[in-house]
């Protein structure tokens, strides 16, 4: 069989399950903007169906979906260039998600570390949706025949599973229909760590607000959190390899590097030898300079929720135009009558 060449198409998504963090911005959204600017077709989704795999208060979900859309736009995603939409408005995601839950195997799901982390000790009481989450994620990506998916480091395993689903579907039905998607895990901050514990990921669900920078934090709050961030007593090294056993120091240097679009080595060539008492104020200035305009723009956009809803509605219509023919073809391959 000749191999089908798929035109480049980028897809990624973020759950509207809380506020956006600096981890989401540096690990994901900033990369989304870069890919938009590279001229490839880009689709960015608020994955509301994924969010409800754990309990979401309906009013909060609505608010968080709009705020996430505002965050995307404020950070530089342009609805005229990228397709911005929420997942539940494109029913093809859920439909292909079902087909994929009949392709993916229980054993694959059981190995997923995100499920183990989120379900915790009481896995018997987790929702079935949380368990099957990666099948829906594979559908999000493959319903557009996406070729590239920018994400943070923590999503690598899910993207491997997406490739497994595509390969098994193609093999089971003897087709070369779904592409082998490439993860794009790039930049200086693919895994932003907690400001309180350099061995834990910065997360919107961390009980301590001091552990993260939220995209809605004002300048004073950002400054306070960085000043209080855990560090060690040593001066900064002059090369990134000197940070190997210093998780907190490495995290702050990586954040600086990502915010200033440099490598950690380039940052350390400048600041190597400095103490944190000198480096932290530099990081505060940089973070405030880069993040304040975004949070101000988010607040402005949130003043007009109807406009956000309109953008999501238009994006969804564009997304459906791509997704529906691929869904129809998939149903046909599987043997469903569509009269
Ligand atoms: P989530 O908030 O779990 O829906 O994640 C949305 C996107 O942000 C995914 O691509 C994640 O990999 C990325 N992300 C979340 N937290 C971090 C972090 N601490 N560092 C880097 N990327 C992150
Ligand atoms: N699982 C991702 C997360 O928790 C969110 C997500 C859902 C996603 N569907 C996706 C990311 C498709 C990339 C592509 O961060």
Short mmCIF file of C-alpha atoms and ligand atoms in Angstrom, two decimals:
data_model
loop_
_atom_site.label_atom_id
_atom_site.label_comp_id
_atom_site.label_asym_id
_atom_site.label_seq_id
_atom_site.Cartn_x
_atom_site.Cartn_y
_atom_site.Cartn_z
CA UNK A 1 0.00 0.00 0.00
CA UNK A 2 1.36 3.46 -0.83
CA UNK A 3 1.71 5.71 2.15
CA UNK A 4 -0.67 8.66 2.23
CA UNK A 5 1.11 11.98 2.74
CA UNK A 6 -0.83 14.22 5.09
CA UNK A 7 -0.58 17.98 4.77
CA UNK A 8 0.77 19.61 7.93
CA UNK A 9 -1.94 20.55 10.40
CA UNK A 10 -1.51 21.51 14.04
CA UNK A 11 -3.96 20.70 16.82
CA UNK A 12 -3.74 21.21 20.57
CA UNK A 13 -6.06 21.66 23.52
CA UNK A 14 -6.20 22.80 27.12
CA UNK A 15 -8.80 21.86 29.71
CA UNK A 16 -11.00 24.67 31.03
CA UNK A 17 -10.80 23.14 34.49
CA UNK A 18 -9.37 26.13 36.34
CA UNK A 19 -7.30 29.21 35.62
CA UNK A 20 -4.32 29.26 33.27
CA UNK A 21 -0.86 28.97 34.81
CA UNK A 22 2.57 30.06 33.69
CA UNK A 23 3.14 26.34 32.93
CA UNK A 24 0.28 26.35 30.43
CA UNK A 25 1.60 29.55 28.90
CA UNK A 26 5.25 28.55 28.50
CA UNK A 27 4.69 24.83 27.87
CA UNK A 28 1.76 25.20 25.52
CA UNK A 29 0.21 28.54 24.51
CA UNK A 30 3.45 30.32 23.63
CA UNK A 31 4.29 27.40 21.36
CA UNK A 32 0.78 27.54 19.86
CA UNK A 33 1.46 31.15 18.86
CA UNK A 34 4.81 30.24 17.29
CA UNK A 35 3.15 27.54 15.20
CA UNK A 36 0.35 29.90 14.16
CA UNK A 37 2.96 32.39 12.99
CA UNK A 38 4.81 29.72 11.01
CA UNK A 39 1.89 29.70 8.59
CA UNK A 40 0.74 26.09 9.12
CA UNK A 41 -3.00 25.52 9.58
CA UNK A 42 -3.65 25.58 13.34
CA UNK A 43 -6.60 24.50 15.48
CA UNK A 44 -6.68 25.21 19.21
CA UNK A 45 -9.40 23.84 21.40
CA UNK A 46 -10.84 24.34 24.88
CA UNK A 47 -11.42 20.69 25.74
CA UNK A 48 -14.55 21.03 27.84
CA UNK A 49 -15.50 17.35 27.40
CA UNK A 50 -12.17 16.41 28.94
CA UNK A 51 -12.63 18.86 31.81
CA UNK A 52 -15.76 17.06 33.04
CA UNK A 53 -13.88 13.80 33.60
CA UNK A 54 -13.55 15.28 37.08
CA UNK A 55 -16.38 17.29 38.67
CA UNK A 56 -16.84 20.83 37.33
CA UNK A 57 -19.40 23.23 38.66
CA UNK A 58 -21.42 24.27 35.55
CA UNK A 59 -21.09 28.01 36.17
CA UNK A 60 -17.36 27.66 36.76
CA UNK A 61 -16.96 25.57 33.62
CA UNK A 62 -18.67 28.24 31.54
CA UNK A 63 -16.50 30.95 33.09
CA UNK A 64 -13.28 28.95 32.71
CA UNK A 65 -14.00 28.12 29.07
CA UNK A 66 -14.43 31.81 28.26
CA UNK A 67 -11.38 32.76 30.31
CA UNK A 68 -9.27 30.15 28.54
CA UNK A 69 -10.42 31.54 25.18
CA UNK A 70 -9.53 35.04 26.42
CA UNK A 71 -6.10 33.72 27.47
CA UNK A 72 -5.48 32.20 24.04
CA UNK A 73 -6.38 35.44 22.28
CA UNK A 74 -4.56 37.72 24.75
CA UNK A 75 -1.40 35.63 24.34
CA UNK A 76 -1.44 36.16 20.58
CA UNK A 77 -3.71 33.57 19.02
CA UNK A 78 -5.72 35.28 16.33
CA UNK A 79 -9.16 33.88 15.44
CA UNK A 80 -8.55 35.01 11.86
CA UNK A 81 -5.42 32.85 11.65
CA UNK A 82 -6.17 29.92 13.98
CA UNK A 83 -9.39 28.01 14.47
CA UNK A 84 -10.33 28.60 18.12
CA UNK A 85 -13.26 26.61 19.49
CA UNK A 86 -14.62 24.51 22.31
CA UNK A 87 -14.70 20.75 21.91
CA UNK A 88 -18.36 20.09 22.78
CA UNK A 89 -19.55 22.23 19.83
CA UNK A 90 -17.95 19.78 17.40
CA UNK A 91 -19.72 16.50 18.06
CA UNK A 92 -17.34 14.57 15.80
CA UNK A 93 -14.84 14.54 18.70
CA UNK A 94 -17.19 12.53 20.91
CA UNK A 95 -18.24 10.26 18.04
CA UNK A 96 -14.70 9.39 16.99
CA UNK A 97 -13.84 9.13 20.70
CA UNK A 98 -16.38 6.30 20.94
CA UNK A 99 -14.95 4.50 17.91
CA UNK A 100 -11.49 4.83 19.42
CA UNK A 101 -12.60 3.46 22.76
CA UNK A 102 -13.41 0.32 20.82
CA UNK A 103 -9.91 0.33 19.29
CA UNK A 104 -7.81 1.20 22.36
CA UNK A 105 -7.21 -1.54 24.94
CA UNK A 106 -7.81 -1.51 28.69
CA UNK A 107 -4.16 -2.37 29.26
CA UNK A 108 -3.03 0.75 27.40
CA UNK A 109 -5.21 2.97 29.58
CA UNK A 110 -4.05 1.33 32.78
CA UNK A 111 -0.48 2.38 32.05
CA UNK A 112 -1.30 6.09 31.78
CA UNK A 113 0.47 8.02 34.52
CA UNK A 114 -1.95 10.98 34.31
CA UNK A 115 -4.83 8.63 35.17
CA UNK A 116 -2.90 7.20 38.10
CA UNK A 117 -2.03 10.71 39.35
CA UNK A 118 -5.54 12.09 38.95
CA UNK A 119 -7.42 9.05 40.21
CA UNK A 120 -5.10 8.78 43.21
CA UNK A 121 -5.70 6.03 45.74
CA UNK A 122 -9.37 5.74 45.01
CA UNK A 123 -9.26 4.63 41.37
CA UNK A 124 -12.45 2.57 41.75
CA UNK A 125 -14.33 5.78 42.31
CA UNK A 126 -12.84 7.68 39.33
CA UNK A 127 -15.20 8.34 36.43
CA UNK A 128 -15.16 6.02 33.45
CA UNK A 129 -14.47 9.15 31.39
CA UNK A 130 -11.25 9.81 33.29
CA UNK A 131 -10.08 6.28 32.53
CA UNK A 132 -10.93 6.52 28.83
CA UNK A 133 -9.71 10.14 28.53
CA UNK A 134 -6.79 9.31 26.17
CA UNK A 135 -9.14 7.73 23.60
CA UNK A 136 -11.03 11.02 23.38
CA UNK A 137 -7.73 12.89 23.19
CA UNK A 138 -6.63 10.70 20.28
CA UNK A 139 -9.95 11.55 18.61
CA UNK A 140 -9.40 15.30 19.16
CA UNK A 141 -6.17 15.05 17.25
CA UNK A 142 -7.02 12.50 14.58
CA UNK A 143 -10.46 13.87 13.65
CA UNK A 144 -8.49 16.60 11.83
CA UNK A 145 -5.77 14.25 10.55
CA UNK A 146 -3.44 16.50 12.56
CA UNK A 147 0.25 15.95 11.99
CA UNK A 148 1.75 18.03 14.83
CA UNK A 149 0.66 18.55 18.44
CA UNK A 150 2.45 21.15 20.61
CA UNK A 151 2.21 20.20 24.30
CA UNK A 152 4.18 20.21 27.55
CA UNK A 153 6.30 17.25 28.58
CA UNK A 154 3.52 15.70 30.70
CA UNK A 155 1.46 14.88 27.58
CA UNK A 156 4.11 12.75 25.88
CA UNK A 157 2.60 9.45 26.98
CA UNK A 158 -0.85 10.44 25.72
CA UNK A 159 0.62 11.31 22.33
CA UNK A 160 2.33 7.94 22.13
CA UNK A 161 -1.03 6.35 22.80
CA UNK A 162 -2.55 8.49 20.02
CA UNK A 163 -0.03 6.96 17.61
CA UNK A 164 -0.88 3.49 18.91
CA UNK A 165 -4.59 4.11 18.29
CA UNK A 166 -3.93 5.38 14.75
CA UNK A 167 -1.67 2.42 13.98
CA UNK A 168 -4.12 -0.16 15.36
CA UNK A 169 -7.07 1.37 13.51
CA UNK A 170 -5.12 1.45 10.25
CA UNK A 171 -3.94 -2.12 10.79
CA UNK A 172 -7.31 -3.56 11.90
CA UNK A 173 -9.14 -2.12 8.89
CA UNK A 174 -6.28 -2.49 6.41
CA UNK A 175 -6.15 1.21 5.57
CA UNK A 176 -3.62 4.01 5.73
CA UNK A 177 -6.11 6.56 6.94
CA UNK A 178 -4.95 8.16 10.19
CA UNK A 179 -1.54 9.87 10.29
CA UNK A 180 1.23 9.19 12.81
CA UNK A 181 1.11 12.43 14.75
CA UNK A 182 4.33 14.08 15.91
CA UNK A 183 4.46 15.57 19.39
CA UNK A 184 6.10 19.01 19.48
CA UNK A 185 7.67 19.37 22.93
CA UNK A 186 10.00 22.31 22.57
CA UNK A 187 11.31 25.42 24.28
CA UNK A 188 13.18 26.08 27.50
CA UNK A 189 10.19 25.31 29.73
CA UNK A 190 8.44 22.12 28.63
CA UNK A 191 7.96 21.29 32.30
CA UNK A 192 7.54 24.31 34.57
CA UNK A 193 7.84 23.25 38.21
CA UNK A 194 6.09 24.42 41.36
CA UNK A 195 7.62 27.52 42.96
CA UNK A 196 7.43 25.78 46.33
CA UNK A 197 8.87 22.39 45.34
CA UNK A 198 11.13 21.99 42.32
CA UNK A 199 10.31 18.30 42.00
CA UNK A 200 6.56 18.87 41.43
CA UNK A 201 4.90 20.18 38.27
CA UNK A 202 3.34 23.66 38.43
CA UNK A 203 -0.34 22.87 38.29
CA UNK A 204 -3.66 24.70 38.37
CA UNK A 205 -4.87 22.12 40.87
CA UNK A 206 -2.06 22.60 43.43
CA UNK A 207 -3.73 23.46 46.75
CA UNK A 208 -1.14 26.19 47.35
CA UNK A 209 -1.65 29.27 45.17
CA UNK A 210 1.93 30.32 46.00
CA UNK A 211 3.16 27.30 44.03
CA UNK A 212 2.08 28.76 40.71
CA UNK A 213 1.83 31.97 38.76
CA UNK A 214 -1.65 32.41 37.34
CA UNK A 215 -2.10 34.26 34.09
CA UNK A 216 -4.59 36.49 35.91
CA UNK A 217 -2.15 37.45 38.72
CA UNK A 218 -1.38 41.17 38.97
CA UNK A 219 2.17 42.57 39.06
CA UNK A 220 2.36 42.68 42.87
CA UNK A 221 1.24 39.07 43.21
CA UNK A 222 3.73 37.89 40.58
CA UNK A 223 6.52 39.77 42.37
CA UNK A 224 5.57 38.36 45.77
CA UNK A 225 5.41 34.77 44.50
CA UNK A 226 8.79 34.98 42.75
CA UNK A 227 10.43 36.63 45.77
CA UNK A 228 9.12 33.82 47.98
CA UNK A 229 9.98 31.03 45.51
CA UNK A 230 12.09 28.29 47.01
CA UNK A 231 15.79 28.41 46.03
CA UNK A 232 19.11 27.22 47.38
CA UNK A 233 21.89 29.28 48.95
CA UNK A 234 24.41 28.94 46.09
CA UNK A 235 25.22 31.41 43.35
CA UNK A 236 24.05 30.64 39.81
CA UNK A 237 26.41 28.53 37.70
CA UNK A 238 27.60 29.76 34.32
CA UNK A 239 26.27 26.77 32.38
CA UNK A 240 23.01 24.80 32.47
CA UNK A 241 24.77 21.57 33.38
CA UNK A 242 25.63 23.16 36.75
CA UNK A 243 21.89 23.10 37.56
CA UNK A 244 21.49 19.33 37.40
CA UNK A 245 20.94 18.70 41.11
CA UNK A 246 19.32 22.06 41.80
CA UNK A 247 15.67 21.67 40.72
CA UNK A 248 14.43 25.00 42.10
CA UNK A 249 17.32 26.97 40.62
CA UNK A 250 16.91 25.19 37.31
CA UNK A 251 13.21 25.98 37.24
CA UNK A 252 13.70 29.72 37.73
CA UNK A 253 16.43 29.82 35.09
CA UNK A 254 14.24 27.89 32.64
CA UNK A 255 11.34 30.26 33.27
CA UNK A 256 13.64 33.22 32.61
CA UNK A 257 14.93 31.55 29.45
CA UNK A 258 11.47 30.74 28.10
CA UNK A 259 10.09 34.21 28.87
CA UNK A 260 13.03 35.85 27.10
CA UNK A 261 13.16 33.34 24.19
CA UNK A 262 16.69 32.19 24.99
CA UNK A 263 18.29 28.93 26.03
CA UNK A 264 19.19 28.33 29.69
CA UNK A 265 22.87 28.39 28.66
CA UNK A 266 22.46 31.83 27.09
CA UNK A 267 20.77 33.14 30.26
CA UNK A 268 23.53 31.71 32.47
CA UNK A 269 26.23 33.22 30.27
CA UNK A 270 24.81 36.57 31.47
CA UNK A 271 23.78 35.86 35.06
CA UNK A 272 26.23 33.09 36.09
CA UNK A 273 27.85 34.00 39.42
CA UNK A 274 24.89 36.08 40.65
CA UNK A 275 23.05 35.27 43.86
CA UNK A 276 19.28 34.77 43.88
CA UNK A 277 18.93 38.09 45.71
CA UNK A 278 20.05 39.68 42.44
CA UNK A 279 18.51 37.24 39.96
CA UNK A 280 15.00 37.17 41.42
CA UNK A 281 14.35 40.91 40.88
CA UNK A 282 15.47 40.46 37.26
CA UNK A 283 13.00 37.60 36.89
CA UNK A 284 10.24 39.65 38.51
CA UNK A 285 10.80 42.50 36.03
CA UNK A 286 10.83 40.14 33.06
CA UNK A 287 7.76 38.19 34.20
CA UNK A 288 5.77 41.36 34.87
CA UNK A 289 6.82 42.86 31.54
CA UNK A 290 5.73 39.76 29.62
CA UNK A 291 2.67 38.68 31.60
CA UNK A 292 0.98 41.95 32.63
CA UNK A 293 -0.11 42.90 29.10
CA UNK A 294 -1.61 39.42 28.70
CA UNK A 295 -3.56 39.55 31.95
CA UNK A 296 -4.78 43.08 31.18
CA UNK A 297 -5.99 41.97 27.74
CA UNK A 298 -7.67 38.89 29.25
CA UNK A 299 -9.58 41.10 31.66
CA UNK A 300 -10.65 43.39 28.81
CA UNK A 301 -11.85 40.46 26.69
CA UNK A 302 -13.75 39.00 29.65
CA UNK A 303 -15.75 42.24 29.73
CA UNK A 304 -17.53 41.08 26.56
CA UNK A 305 -18.41 37.39 26.96
CA UNK A 306 -20.83 37.51 24.00
CA UNK A 307 -17.93 38.35 21.70
CA UNK A 308 -15.95 35.38 23.04
CA UNK A 309 -18.94 33.09 22.48
CA UNK A 310 -19.25 34.42 18.95
CA UNK A 311 -15.58 33.63 18.24
CA UNK A 312 -16.00 30.10 19.63
CA UNK A 313 -19.15 29.60 17.55
CA UNK A 314 -17.39 30.66 14.36
CA UNK A 315 -14.34 28.54 15.15
CA UNK A 316 -16.56 25.53 15.81
CA UNK A 317 -18.28 25.92 12.44
CA UNK A 318 -14.89 25.97 10.71
CA UNK A 319 -13.71 22.96 12.72
CA UNK A 320 -16.85 20.97 11.83
CA UNK A 321 -16.16 21.52 8.13
CA UNK A 322 -12.83 19.71 8.49
CA UNK A 323 -13.95 17.09 11.01
CA UNK A 324 -17.25 15.89 9.53
CA UNK A 325 -15.93 14.49 6.22
CA UNK A 326 -13.19 12.63 8.13
CA UNK A 327 -15.80 11.24 10.53
CA UNK A 328 -17.99 10.10 7.61
CA UNK A 329 -15.06 8.35 5.99
CA UNK A 330 -14.20 6.69 9.31
CA UNK A 331 -17.76 5.39 9.76
CA UNK A 332 -17.62 4.05 6.22
CA UNK A 333 -14.32 2.24 6.88
CA UNK A 334 -15.80 0.70 10.05
CA UNK A 335 -18.90 -0.48 8.15
CA UNK A 336 -21.64 1.81 9.40
CA UNK A 337 -24.56 2.52 7.07
CA UNK A 338 -24.99 6.29 6.63
CA UNK A 339 -28.05 6.80 4.43
P1 LIG B 1 -3.80 21.15 31.17
O1 LIG B 1 -3.81 22.38 32.00
O2 LIG B 1 -3.47 19.92 31.95
O3 LIG B 1 -5.00 21.01 30.28
O4 LIG B 1 -2.55 21.33 30.20
C1 LIG B 1 -2.62 22.07 29.01
C2 LIG B 1 -1.28 22.17 28.32
O5 LIG B 1 -0.35 22.87 29.16
C3 LIG B 1 -0.63 20.82 28.01
O6 LIG B 1 0.05 20.91 26.77
C4 LIG B 1 0.34 20.63 29.14
O7 LIG B 1 1.42 19.81 28.78
C5 LIG B 1 0.80 22.07 29.37
N1 LIG B 1 1.24 22.24 30.76
C6 LIG B 1 0.47 22.16 31.89
N2 LIG B 1 1.22 22.36 32.99
C7 LIG B 1 2.50 22.56 32.54
C8 LIG B 1 3.75 22.81 33.20
N3 LIG B 1 3.83 22.91 34.53
N4 LIG B 1 4.84 22.97 32.43
C9 LIG B 1 4.78 22.88 31.08
N5 LIG B 1 3.64 22.64 30.40
C10 LIG B 1 2.51 22.49 31.12
N1 LIG B 2 -4.71 16.03 27.89
C1 LIG B 2 -4.34 17.40 27.70
C2 LIG B 2 -3.93 17.97 29.07
O1 LIG B 2 -4.33 17.51 30.09
C3 LIG B 2 -5.44 18.21 27.10
C4 LIG B 2 -5.83 17.70 25.75
C5 LIG B 2 -7.01 17.08 25.42
C6 LIG B 2 -5.06 17.77 24.57
N2 LIG B 2 -7.03 16.80 24.11
C7 LIG B 2 -5.87 17.18 23.54
C8 LIG B 2 -3.80 18.25 24.28
C9 LIG B 2 -5.39 17.06 22.25
C10 LIG B 2 -3.34 18.12 22.97
C11 LIG B 2 -4.11 17.55 21.96
O2 LIG B 2 -3.19 18.89 29.09
#
